[in-house]
Amino acid sequence: MRVLIINTSEKTGGAAVASNRLMNALNNNGVKARMLVRDKETDEITVSPVGHPWKAQWAFLWERLCIFLHLHLKRKHLFEIDIANAGVDVTHSRYFKEADVIHLEWINQGMLSLGTIRRIIDSGKRVVWTMHDAWNSTGICHLTMGCDHFTKECGDCQYLRLRGASDLSHRVWKKKKALYADHRMTFVTCSRWLQGEAMRSSLLADQDVRAVPN
């Protein structure tokens, strides 16, 4: 069996640490595993970069610009939300084509777009997605900060300057709903608390949500 772990960064952030530990554990137990990242930071041979650097940078900047405009040119909350409107198409990678299982980790800030995630799902490969925060289960935010709109259809988002029932959070929520509706995936949370929150989400009501506490 071949497992491909996809994460934005090789070393930076908690998700990168978890991804490396998972890859090493799998390889030490007879499973061929490797990582695919946007930001490669070492010479580790089981970790491969994907996409051209300038295209990856453009995807990151384009997403930030779109969010910045929706925040009415305010930097507050600029990195607290993601809309996944741009990213790298990992499905062209030979490592993706060789893999039996695709394990998504933290894939935000221009790593994967919702369009690419759909292509990953449509490939027919088994998809497992580890949740390091709430983004998978909300429209656009990583932390709900007490908001329960994600239990319905998102909208009137506390992070946005221009709020309303059909604001940016609701529009992205609808795209995620359409994405998840066609396929059943396995979502893995890093705590039982996050599992409980994820199971409240209207997006994940029909998905398999499991907890593997750290």
mmCIF file with all atom_site columns, C-alpha atoms in Angstrom:
data_model
loop_
_atom_site.group_PDB
_atom_site.id
_atom_site.type_symbol
_atom_site.label_atom_id
_atom_site.label_alt_id
_atom_site.label_comp_id
_atom_site.label_asym_id
_atom_site.label_entity_id
_atom_site.label_seq_id
_atom_site.pdbx_PDB_ins_code
_atom_site.Cartn_x
_atom_site.Cartn_y
_atom_site.Cartn_z
_atom_site.occupancy
_atom_site.B_iso_or_equiv
_atom_site.pdbx_formal_charge
_atom_site.auth_seq_id
_atom_site.auth_comp_id
_atom_site.auth_asym_id
_atom_site.auth_atom_id
_atom_site.pdbx_PDB_model_num
ATOM 1   C CA . MET A 1 1   ? 0.000   0.000  0.000   1.00 0.00 ? 1   MET A CA 1
ATOM 2   C CA . ARG A 1 2   ? 1.173   3.511  -0.817  1.00 0.00 ? 2   ARG A CA 1
ATOM 3   C CA . VAL A 1 3   ? 0.032   6.501  1.221   1.00 0.00 ? 3   VAL A CA 1
ATOM 4   C CA . LEU A 1 4   ? 0.541   10.096 0.124   1.00 0.00 ? 4   LEU A CA 1
ATOM 5   C CA . ILE A 1 5   ? 0.373   12.705 2.888   1.00 0.00 ? 5   ILE A CA 1
ATOM 6   C CA . ILE A 1 6   ? -0.358  16.241 1.671   1.00 0.00 ? 6   ILE A CA 1
ATOM 7   C CA . ASN A 1 7   ? 0.428   19.245 3.860   1.00 0.00 ? 7   ASN A CA 1
ATOM 8   C CA . THR A 1 8   ? 1.235   22.889 3.130   1.00 0.00 ? 8   THR A CA 1
ATOM 9   C CA . SER A 1 9   ? 4.584   22.878 4.921   1.00 0.00 ? 9   SER A CA 1
ATOM 10  C CA . GLU A 1 10  ? 7.226   20.236 5.547   1.00 0.00 ? 10  GLU A CA 1
ATOM 11  C CA . LYS A 1 11  ? 8.367   21.467 8.974   1.00 0.00 ? 11  LYS A CA 1
ATOM 12  C CA . THR A 1 12  ? 6.531   24.654 9.974   1.00 0.00 ? 12  THR A CA 1
ATOM 13  C CA . GLY A 1 13  ? 3.518   24.262 12.249  1.00 0.00 ? 13  GLY A CA 1
ATOM 14  C CA . GLY A 1 14  ? 1.916   21.522 14.308  1.00 0.00 ? 14  GLY A CA 1
ATOM 15  C CA . ALA A 1 15  ? 0.322   19.855 11.291  1.00 0.00 ? 15  ALA A CA 1
ATOM 16  C CA . ALA A 1 16  ? 3.757   19.497 9.679   1.00 0.00 ? 16  ALA A CA 1
ATOM 17  C CA . VAL A 1 17  ? 5.106   17.828 12.828  1.00 0.00 ? 17  VAL A CA 1
ATOM 18  C CA . ALA A 1 18  ? 2.130   15.453 12.891  1.00 0.00 ? 18  ALA A CA 1
ATOM 19  C CA . SER A 1 19  ? 2.525   14.696 9.183   1.00 0.00 ? 19  SER A CA 1
ATOM 20  C CA . ASN A 1 20  ? 6.189   13.777 9.597   1.00 0.00 ? 20  ASN A CA 1
ATOM 21  C CA . ARG A 1 21  ? 5.442   11.540 12.564  1.00 0.00 ? 21  ARG A CA 1
ATOM 22  C CA . LEU A 1 22  ? 2.684   9.767  10.643  1.00 0.00 ? 22  LEU A CA 1
ATOM 23  C CA . MET A 1 23  ? 4.909   9.285  7.581   1.00 0.00 ? 23  MET A CA 1
ATOM 24  C CA . ASN A 1 24  ? 7.734   7.851  9.677   1.00 0.00 ? 24  ASN A CA 1
ATOM 25  C CA . ALA A 1 25  ? 5.397   5.553  11.604  1.00 0.00 ? 25  ALA A CA 1
ATOM 26  C CA . LEU A 1 26  ? 3.884   4.191  8.406   1.00 0.00 ? 26  LEU A CA 1
ATOM 27  C CA . ASN A 1 27  ? 7.280   3.619  6.786   1.00 0.00 ? 27  ASN A CA 1
ATOM 28  C CA . ASN A 1 28  ? 8.519   1.868  9.916   1.00 0.00 ? 28  ASN A CA 1
ATOM 29  C CA . ASN A 1 29  ? 5.570   -0.501 9.769   1.00 0.00 ? 29  ASN A CA 1
ATOM 30  C CA . GLY A 1 30  ? 5.789   -1.676 6.189   1.00 0.00 ? 30  GLY A CA 1
ATOM 31  C CA . VAL A 1 31  ? 3.612   0.945  4.502   1.00 0.00 ? 31  VAL A CA 1
ATOM 32  C CA . LYS A 1 32  ? 5.194   3.052  1.762   1.00 0.00 ? 32  LYS A CA 1
ATOM 33  C CA . ALA A 1 33  ? 4.463   6.655  2.709   1.00 0.00 ? 33  ALA A CA 1
ATOM 34  C CA . ARG A 1 34  ? 5.730   9.998  1.545   1.00 0.00 ? 34  ARG A CA 1
ATOM 35  C CA . MET A 1 35  ? 4.768   13.633 1.869   1.00 0.00 ? 35  MET A CA 1
ATOM 36  C CA . LEU A 1 36  ? 3.864   16.185 -0.786  1.00 0.00 ? 36  LEU A CA 1
ATOM 37  C CA . VAL A 1 37  ? 4.299   19.808 0.318   1.00 0.00 ? 37  VAL A CA 1
ATOM 38  C CA . ARG A 1 38  ? 4.321   23.333 -1.059  1.00 0.00 ? 38  ARG A CA 1
ATOM 39  C CA . ASP A 1 39  ? 7.078   24.516 1.274   1.00 0.00 ? 39  ASP A CA 1
ATOM 40  C CA . LYS A 1 40  ? 9.959   22.030 1.297   1.00 0.00 ? 40  LYS A CA 1
ATOM 41  C CA . GLU A 1 41  ? 12.533  22.906 3.948   1.00 0.00 ? 41  GLU A CA 1
ATOM 42  C CA . THR A 1 42  ? 14.955  19.951 4.203   1.00 0.00 ? 42  THR A CA 1
ATOM 43  C CA . ASP A 1 43  ? 16.713  17.378 2.027   1.00 0.00 ? 43  ASP A CA 1
ATOM 44  C CA . GLU A 1 44  ? 14.502  14.535 3.278   1.00 0.00 ? 44  GLU A CA 1
ATOM 45  C CA . ILE A 1 45  ? 14.035  12.198 0.297   1.00 0.00 ? 45  ILE A CA 1
ATOM 46  C CA . THR A 1 46  ? 10.560  11.032 1.331   1.00 0.00 ? 46  THR A CA 1
ATOM 47  C CA . VAL A 1 47  ? 9.240   14.604 1.145   1.00 0.00 ? 47  VAL A CA 1
ATOM 48  C CA . SER A 1 48  ? 8.660   16.141 -2.281  1.00 0.00 ? 48  SER A CA 1
ATOM 49  C CA . PRO A 1 49  ? 7.725   19.696 -3.283  1.00 0.00 ? 49  PRO A CA 1
ATOM 50  C CA . VAL A 1 50  ? 4.833   20.190 -5.672  1.00 0.00 ? 50  VAL A CA 1
ATOM 51  C CA . GLY A 1 51  ? 4.103   22.965 -8.136  1.00 0.00 ? 51  GLY A CA 1
ATOM 52  C CA . HIS A 1 52  ? 6.269   25.767 -9.448  1.00 0.00 ? 52  HIS A CA 1
ATOM 53  C CA . PRO A 1 53  ? 7.344   28.159 -6.659  1.00 0.00 ? 53  PRO A CA 1
ATOM 54  C CA . TRP A 1 54  ? 6.022   31.262 -8.429  1.00 0.00 ? 54  TRP A CA 1
ATOM 55  C CA . LYS A 1 55  ? 2.638   29.641 -9.085  1.00 0.00 ? 55  LYS A CA 1
ATOM 56  C CA . ALA A 1 56  ? 2.379   28.566 -5.461  1.00 0.00 ? 56  ALA A CA 1
ATOM 57  C CA . GLN A 1 57  ? 3.253   32.086 -4.343  1.00 0.00 ? 57  GLN A CA 1
ATOM 58  C CA . TRP A 1 58  ? 0.668   33.536 -6.700  1.00 0.00 ? 58  TRP A CA 1
ATOM 59  C CA . ALA A 1 59  ? -2.027  31.194 -5.332  1.00 0.00 ? 59  ALA A CA 1
ATOM 60  C CA . PHE A 1 60  ? -1.202  32.313 -1.791  1.00 0.00 ? 60  PHE A CA 1
ATOM 61  C CA . LEU A 1 61  ? -1.217  36.013 -2.707  1.00 0.00 ? 61  LEU A CA 1
ATOM 62  C CA . TRP A 1 62  ? -4.410  35.777 -4.776  1.00 0.00 ? 62  TRP A CA 1
ATOM 63  C CA . GLU A 1 63  ? -6.338  34.149 -1.939  1.00 0.00 ? 63  GLU A CA 1
ATOM 64  C CA . ARG A 1 64  ? -5.057  36.723 0.563   1.00 0.00 ? 64  ARG A CA 1
ATOM 65  C CA . LEU A 1 65  ? -5.989  39.559 -1.810  1.00 0.00 ? 65  LEU A CA 1
ATOM 66  C CA . CYS A 1 66  ? -9.546  38.274 -2.219  1.00 0.00 ? 66  CYS A CA 1
ATOM 67  C CA . ILE A 1 67  ? -9.930  37.972 1.539   1.00 0.00 ? 67  ILE A CA 1
ATOM 68  C CA . PHE A 1 68  ? -8.357  41.415 2.057   1.00 0.00 ? 68  PHE A CA 1
ATOM 69  C CA . LEU A 1 69  ? -10.944 42.963 -0.264  1.00 0.00 ? 69  LEU A CA 1
ATOM 70  C CA . HIS A 1 70  ? -13.791 41.262 1.605   1.00 0.00 ? 70  HIS A CA 1
ATOM 71  C CA . LEU A 1 71  ? -12.348 42.657 4.827   1.00 0.00 ? 71  LEU A CA 1
ATOM 72  C CA . HIS A 1 72  ? -12.582 46.149 3.290   1.00 0.00 ? 72  HIS A CA 1
ATOM 73  C CA . LEU A 1 73  ? -8.784  46.506 3.190   1.00 0.00 ? 73  LEU A CA 1
ATOM 74  C CA . LYS A 1 74  ? -8.387  45.706 6.885   1.00 0.00 ? 74  LYS A CA 1
ATOM 75  C CA . ARG A 1 75  ? -5.667  43.302 8.030   1.00 0.00 ? 75  ARG A CA 1
ATOM 76  C CA . LYS A 1 76  ? -7.632  42.093 11.054  1.00 0.00 ? 76  LYS A CA 1
ATOM 77  C CA . HIS A 1 77  ? -8.652  38.430 10.526  1.00 0.00 ? 77  HIS A CA 1
ATOM 78  C CA . LEU A 1 78  ? -6.609  38.251 7.287   1.00 0.00 ? 78  LEU A CA 1
ATOM 79  C CA . PHE A 1 79  ? -5.004  34.971 8.366   1.00 0.00 ? 79  PHE A CA 1
ATOM 80  C CA . GLU A 1 80  ? -7.880  33.649 10.453  1.00 0.00 ? 80  GLU A CA 1
ATOM 81  C CA . ILE A 1 81  ? -9.973  32.626 7.461   1.00 0.00 ? 81  ILE A CA 1
ATOM 82  C CA . ASP A 1 82  ? -9.346  30.717 4.232   1.00 0.00 ? 82  ASP A CA 1
ATOM 83  C CA . ILE A 1 83  ? -11.504 30.419 1.133   1.00 0.00 ? 83  ILE A CA 1
ATOM 84  C CA . ALA A 1 84  ? -9.447  27.893 -0.922  1.00 0.00 ? 84  ALA A CA 1
ATOM 85  C CA . ASN A 1 85  ? -10.079 29.662 -4.221  1.00 0.00 ? 85  ASN A CA 1
ATOM 86  C CA . ALA A 1 86  ? -6.563  28.964 -5.532  1.00 0.00 ? 86  ALA A CA 1
ATOM 87  C CA . GLY A 1 87  ? -3.875  26.352 -5.081  1.00 0.00 ? 87  GLY A CA 1
ATOM 88  C CA . VAL A 1 88  ? -1.581  23.743 -6.574  1.00 0.00 ? 88  VAL A CA 1
ATOM 89  C CA . ASP A 1 89  ? -2.995  20.873 -8.642  1.00 0.00 ? 89  ASP A CA 1
ATOM 90  C CA . VAL A 1 90  ? -1.347  17.880 -6.958  1.00 0.00 ? 90  VAL A CA 1
ATOM 91  C CA . THR A 1 91  ? -3.228  15.361 -9.096  1.00 0.00 ? 91  THR A CA 1
ATOM 92  C CA . HIS A 1 92  ? -0.607  15.726 -11.851 1.00 0.00 ? 92  HIS A CA 1
ATOM 93  C CA . SER A 1 93  ? 2.151   14.507 -9.524  1.00 0.00 ? 93  SER A CA 1
ATOM 94  C CA . ARG A 1 94  ? 3.425   10.976 -10.138 1.00 0.00 ? 94  ARG A CA 1
ATOM 95  C CA . TYR A 1 95  ? 3.319   10.389 -6.394  1.00 0.00 ? 95  TYR A CA 1
ATOM 96  C CA . PHE A 1 96  ? -0.392  11.146 -6.418  1.00 0.00 ? 96  PHE A CA 1
ATOM 97  C CA . LYS A 1 97  ? -0.952  8.765  -9.314  1.00 0.00 ? 97  LYS A CA 1
ATOM 98  C CA . GLU A 1 98  ? 0.996   5.994  -7.557  1.00 0.00 ? 98  GLU A CA 1
ATOM 99  C CA . ALA A 1 99  ? -0.782  6.372  -4.207  1.00 0.00 ? 99  ALA A CA 1
ATOM 100 C CA . ASP A 1 100 ? -3.586  4.125  -2.977  1.00 0.00 ? 100 ASP A CA 1
ATOM 101 C CA . VAL A 1 101 ? -4.604  6.418  -0.107  1.00 0.00 ? 101 VAL A CA 1
ATOM 102 C CA . ILE A 1 102 ? -4.508  10.212 -0.025  1.00 0.00 ? 102 ILE A CA 1
ATOM 103 C CA . HIS A 1 103 ? -4.138  11.653 3.475   1.00 0.00 ? 103 HIS A CA 1
ATOM 104 C CA . LEU A 1 104 ? -4.869  15.372 3.599   1.00 0.00 ? 104 LEU A CA 1
ATOM 105 C CA . GLU A 1 105 ? -3.521  17.322 6.539   1.00 0.00 ? 105 GLU A CA 1
ATOM 106 C CA . TRP A 1 106 ? -3.443  21.170 6.783   1.00 0.00 ? 106 TRP A CA 1
ATOM 107 C CA . ILE A 1 107 ? -3.772  22.331 3.170   1.00 0.00 ? 107 ILE A CA 1
ATOM 108 C CA . ASN A 1 108 ? -4.670  26.023 3.476   1.00 0.00 ? 108 ASN A CA 1
ATOM 109 C CA . GLN A 1 109 ? -3.086  29.352 2.485   1.00 0.00 ? 109 GLN A CA 1
ATOM 110 C CA . GLY A 1 110 ? -2.853  28.545 -1.207  1.00 0.00 ? 110 GLY A CA 1
ATOM 111 C CA . MET A 1 111 ? -1.865  24.864 -1.026  1.00 0.00 ? 111 MET A CA 1
ATOM 112 C CA . LEU A 1 112 ? -5.090  23.267 -2.300  1.00 0.00 ? 112 LEU A CA 1
ATOM 113 C CA . SER A 1 113 ? -8.171  24.865 -3.799  1.00 0.00 ? 113 SER A CA 1
ATOM 114 C CA . LEU A 1 114 ? -11.652 23.416 -3.416  1.00 0.00 ? 114 LEU A CA 1
ATOM 115 C CA . GLY A 1 115 ? -11.435 22.572 -7.126  1.00 0.00 ? 115 GLY A CA 1
ATOM 116 C CA . THR A 1 116 ? -8.304  20.494 -6.591  1.00 0.00 ? 116 THR A CA 1
ATOM 117 C CA . ILE A 1 117 ? -9.850  18.786 -3.575  1.00 0.00 ? 117 ILE A CA 1
ATOM 118 C CA . ARG A 1 118 ? -12.768 17.796 -5.804  1.00 0.00 ? 118 ARG A CA 1
ATOM 119 C CA . ARG A 1 119 ? -10.333 16.321 -8.339  1.00 0.00 ? 119 ARG A CA 1
ATOM 120 C CA . ILE A 1 120 ? -8.644  14.375 -5.532  1.00 0.00 ? 120 ILE A CA 1
ATOM 121 C CA . ILE A 1 121 ? -11.985 12.975 -4.411  1.00 0.00 ? 121 ILE A CA 1
ATOM 122 C CA . ASP A 1 122 ? -13.105 12.258 -7.977  1.00 0.00 ? 122 ASP A CA 1
ATOM 123 C CA . SER A 1 123 ? -9.929  10.226 -8.568  1.00 0.00 ? 123 SER A CA 1
ATOM 124 C CA . GLY A 1 124 ? -11.573 7.329  -6.755  1.00 0.00 ? 124 GLY A CA 1
ATOM 125 C CA . LYS A 1 125 ? -8.710  6.969  -4.281  1.00 0.00 ? 125 LYS A CA 1
ATOM 126 C CA . ARG A 1 126 ? -9.460  6.540  -0.576  1.00 0.00 ? 126 ARG A CA 1
ATOM 127 C CA . VAL A 1 127 ? -9.297  9.970  1.073   1.00 0.00 ? 127 VAL A CA 1
ATOM 128 C CA . VAL A 1 128 ? -8.594  10.534 4.766   1.00 0.00 ? 128 VAL A CA 1
ATOM 129 C CA . TRP A 1 129 ? -8.525  14.114 6.051   1.00 0.00 ? 129 TRP A CA 1
ATOM 130 C CA . THR A 1 130 ? -7.021  15.024 9.414   1.00 0.00 ? 130 THR A CA 1
ATOM 131 C CA . MET A 1 131 ? -8.601  18.101 10.997  1.00 0.00 ? 131 MET A CA 1
ATOM 132 C CA . HIS A 1 132 ? -6.167  20.284 12.916  1.00 0.00 ? 132 HIS A CA 1
ATOM 133 C CA . ASP A 1 133 ? -8.819  22.980 13.400  1.00 0.00 ? 133 ASP A CA 1
ATOM 134 C CA . ALA A 1 134 ? -12.439 23.654 12.456  1.00 0.00 ? 134 ALA A CA 1
ATOM 135 C CA . TRP A 1 135 ? -11.958 24.788 8.840   1.00 0.00 ? 135 TRP A CA 1
ATOM 136 C CA . ASN A 1 136 ? -13.199 21.523 7.300   1.00 0.00 ? 136 ASN A CA 1
ATOM 137 C CA . SER A 1 137 ? -16.490 21.909 9.151   1.00 0.00 ? 137 SER A CA 1
ATOM 138 C CA . THR A 1 138 ? -17.136 25.643 8.622   1.00 0.00 ? 138 THR A CA 1
ATOM 139 C CA . GLY A 1 139 ? -17.478 28.025 5.710   1.00 0.00 ? 139 GLY A CA 1
ATOM 140 C CA . ILE A 1 140 ? -14.213 29.929 6.054   1.00 0.00 ? 140 ILE A CA 1
ATOM 141 C CA . CYS A 1 141 ? -12.956 30.085 9.660   1.00 0.00 ? 141 CYS A CA 1
ATOM 142 C CA . HIS A 1 142 ? -10.388 27.979 11.514  1.00 0.00 ? 142 HIS A CA 1
ATOM 143 C CA . LEU A 1 143 ? -11.756 28.876 14.965  1.00 0.00 ? 143 LEU A CA 1
ATOM 144 C CA . THR A 1 144 ? -15.479 29.354 15.536  1.00 0.00 ? 144 THR A CA 1
ATOM 145 C CA . MET A 1 145 ? -15.020 31.559 18.629  1.00 0.00 ? 145 MET A CA 1
ATOM 146 C CA . GLY A 1 146 ? -18.371 30.500 20.048  1.00 0.00 ? 146 GLY A CA 1
ATOM 147 C CA . CYS A 1 147 ? -20.310 30.987 16.795  1.00 0.00 ? 147 CYS A CA 1
ATOM 148 C CA . ASP A 1 148 ? -22.729 28.165 15.961  1.00 0.00 ? 148 ASP A CA 1
ATOM 149 C CA . HIS A 1 149 ? -23.633 29.209 12.411  1.00 0.00 ? 149 HIS A CA 1
ATOM 150 C CA . PHE A 1 150 ? -21.610 26.244 11.098  1.00 0.00 ? 150 PHE A CA 1
ATOM 151 C CA . THR A 1 151 ? -24.293 23.957 12.533  1.00 0.00 ? 151 THR A CA 1
ATOM 152 C CA . LYS A 1 152 ? -26.664 25.371 9.895   1.00 0.00 ? 152 LYS A CA 1
ATOM 153 C CA . GLU A 1 153 ? -25.399 27.087 6.746   1.00 0.00 ? 153 GLU A CA 1
ATOM 154 C CA . CYS A 1 154 ? -22.854 29.717 7.868   1.00 0.00 ? 154 CYS A CA 1
ATOM 155 C CA . GLY A 1 155 ? -23.442 33.357 7.022   1.00 0.00 ? 155 GLY A CA 1
ATOM 156 C CA . ASP A 1 156 ? -23.434 36.623 8.984   1.00 0.00 ? 156 ASP A CA 1
ATOM 157 C CA . CYS A 1 157 ? -19.815 35.799 9.794   1.00 0.00 ? 157 CYS A CA 1
ATOM 158 C CA . GLN A 1 158 ? -18.239 37.572 12.748  1.00 0.00 ? 158 GLN A CA 1
ATOM 159 C CA . TYR A 1 159 ? -14.880 37.702 10.944  1.00 0.00 ? 159 TYR A CA 1
ATOM 160 C CA . LEU A 1 160 ? -16.143 39.715 7.969   1.00 0.00 ? 160 LEU A CA 1
ATOM 161 C CA . ARG A 1 161 ? -16.549 43.466 7.707   1.00 0.00 ? 161 ARG A CA 1
ATOM 162 C CA . LEU A 1 162 ? -19.557 43.075 5.416   1.00 0.00 ? 162 LEU A CA 1
ATOM 163 C CA . ARG A 1 163 ? -21.872 40.589 7.063   1.00 0.00 ? 163 ARG A CA 1
ATOM 164 C CA . GLY A 1 164 ? -25.141 39.080 5.891   1.00 0.00 ? 164 GLY A CA 1
ATOM 165 C CA . ALA A 1 165 ? -27.054 35.864 5.342   1.00 0.00 ? 165 ALA A CA 1
ATOM 166 C CA . SER A 1 166 ? -25.342 35.351 1.950   1.00 0.00 ? 166 SER A CA 1
ATOM 167 C CA . ASP A 1 167 ? -21.898 36.705 2.783   1.00 0.00 ? 167 ASP A CA 1
ATOM 168 C CA . LEU A 1 168 ? -18.555 35.152 1.788   1.00 0.00 ? 168 LEU A CA 1
ATOM 169 C CA . SER A 1 169 ? -18.746 32.522 4.531   1.00 0.00 ? 169 SER A CA 1
ATOM 170 C CA . HIS A 1 170 ? -22.126 31.321 3.252   1.00 0.00 ? 170 HIS A CA 1
ATOM 171 C CA . ARG A 1 171 ? -20.972 31.194 -0.368  1.00 0.00 ? 171 ARG A CA 1
ATOM 172 C CA . VAL A 1 172 ? -17.915 29.105 0.511   1.00 0.00 ? 172 VAL A CA 1
ATOM 173 C CA . TRP A 1 173 ? -20.087 26.927 2.787   1.00 0.00 ? 173 TRP A CA 1
ATOM 174 C CA . LYS A 1 174 ? -22.296 26.116 -0.212  1.00 0.00 ? 174 LYS A CA 1
ATOM 175 C CA . LYS A 1 175 ? -19.239 25.134 -2.278  1.00 0.00 ? 175 LYS A CA 1
ATOM 176 C CA . LYS A 1 176 ? -18.045 22.830 0.495   1.00 0.00 ? 176 LYS A CA 1
ATOM 177 C CA . LYS A 1 177 ? -21.521 21.346 0.869   1.00 0.00 ? 177 LYS A CA 1
ATOM 178 C CA . ALA A 1 178 ? -21.570 20.491 -2.839  1.00 0.00 ? 178 ALA A CA 1
ATOM 179 C CA . LEU A 1 179 ? -18.048 19.085 -2.578  1.00 0.00 ? 179 LEU A CA 1
ATOM 180 C CA . TYR A 1 180 ? -18.822 16.807 0.358   1.00 0.00 ? 180 TYR A CA 1
ATOM 181 C CA . ALA A 1 181 ? -22.285 15.789 -0.857  1.00 0.00 ? 181 ALA A CA 1
ATOM 182 C CA . ASP A 1 182 ? -21.062 13.537 -3.639  1.00 0.00 ? 182 ASP A CA 1
ATOM 183 C CA . HIS A 1 183 ? -18.556 11.502 -1.644  1.00 0.00 ? 183 HIS A CA 1
ATOM 184 C CA . ARG A 1 184 ? -18.112 9.971  1.785   1.00 0.00 ? 184 ARG A CA 1
ATOM 185 C CA . MET A 1 185 ? -14.701 10.619 3.328   1.00 0.00 ? 185 MET A CA 1
ATOM 186 C CA . THR A 1 186 ? -13.057 9.816  6.633   1.00 0.00 ? 186 THR A CA 1
ATOM 187 C CA . PHE A 1 187 ? -12.305 12.855 8.774   1.00 0.00 ? 187 PHE A CA 1
ATOM 188 C CA . VAL A 1 188 ? -9.931  12.402 11.702  1.00 0.00 ? 188 VAL A CA 1
ATOM 189 C CA . THR A 1 189 ? -9.786  14.922 14.550  1.00 0.00 ? 189 THR A CA 1
ATOM 190 C CA . CYS A 1 190 ? -6.877  15.439 16.926  1.00 0.00 ? 190 CYS A CA 1
ATOM 191 C CA . SER A 1 191 ? -9.108  15.606 20.004  1.00 0.00 ? 191 SER A CA 1
ATOM 192 C CA . ARG A 1 192 ? -12.477 14.361 21.172  1.00 0.00 ? 192 ARG A CA 1
ATOM 193 C CA . TRP A 1 193 ? -13.572 17.974 21.672  1.00 0.00 ? 193 TRP A CA 1
ATOM 194 C CA . LEU A 1 194 ? -12.903 18.779 18.003  1.00 0.00 ? 194 LEU A CA 1
ATOM 195 C CA . GLN A 1 195 ? -14.695 15.580 17.009  1.00 0.00 ? 195 GLN A CA 1
ATOM 196 C CA . GLY A 1 196 ? -17.734 16.740 18.954  1.00 0.00 ? 196 GLY A CA 1
ATOM 197 C CA . GLU A 1 197 ? -17.630 20.144 17.272  1.00 0.00 ? 197 GLU A CA 1
ATOM 198 C CA . ALA A 1 198 ? -17.174 18.589 13.830  1.00 0.00 ? 198 ALA A CA 1
ATOM 199 C CA . MET A 1 199 ? -20.158 16.304 14.342  1.00 0.00 ? 199 MET A CA 1
ATOM 200 C CA . ARG A 1 200 ? -22.300 19.397 15.010  1.00 0.00 ? 200 ARG A CA 1
ATOM 201 C CA . SER A 1 201 ? -21.433 20.751 11.566  1.00 0.00 ? 201 SER A CA 1
ATOM 202 C CA . SER A 1 202 ? -24.084 20.645 8.868   1.00 0.00 ? 202 SER A CA 1
ATOM 203 C CA . LEU A 1 203 ? -21.257 19.991 6.390   1.00 0.00 ? 203 LEU A CA 1
ATOM 204 C CA . LEU A 1 204 ? -20.089 16.768 8.031   1.00 0.00 ? 204 LEU A CA 1
ATOM 205 C CA . ALA A 1 205 ? -23.454 15.304 9.018   1.00 0.00 ? 205 ALA A CA 1
ATOM 206 C CA . ASP A 1 206 ? -23.112 12.458 6.508   1.00 0.00 ? 206 ASP A CA 1
ATOM 207 C CA . GLN A 1 207 ? -19.362 11.953 6.846   1.00 0.00 ? 207 GLN A CA 1
ATOM 208 C CA . ASP A 1 208 ? -17.315 9.521  8.918   1.00 0.00 ? 208 ASP A CA 1
ATOM 209 C CA . VAL A 1 209 ? -15.746 11.601 11.728  1.00 0.00 ? 209 VAL A CA 1
ATOM 210 C CA . ARG A 1 210 ? -13.300 9.826  14.056  1.00 0.00 ? 210 ARG A CA 1
ATOM 211 C CA . ALA A 1 211 ? -11.061 11.038 16.875  1.00 0.00 ? 211 ALA A CA 1
ATOM 212 C CA . VAL A 1 212 ? -7.415  10.055 17.325  1.00 0.00 ? 212 VAL A CA 1
ATOM 213 C CA . PRO A 1 213 ? -6.431  12.142 20.379  1.00 0.00 ? 213 PRO A CA 1
ATOM 214 C CA . ASN A 1 214 ? -2.830  13.330 20.549  1.00 0.00 ? 214 ASN A CA 1
#
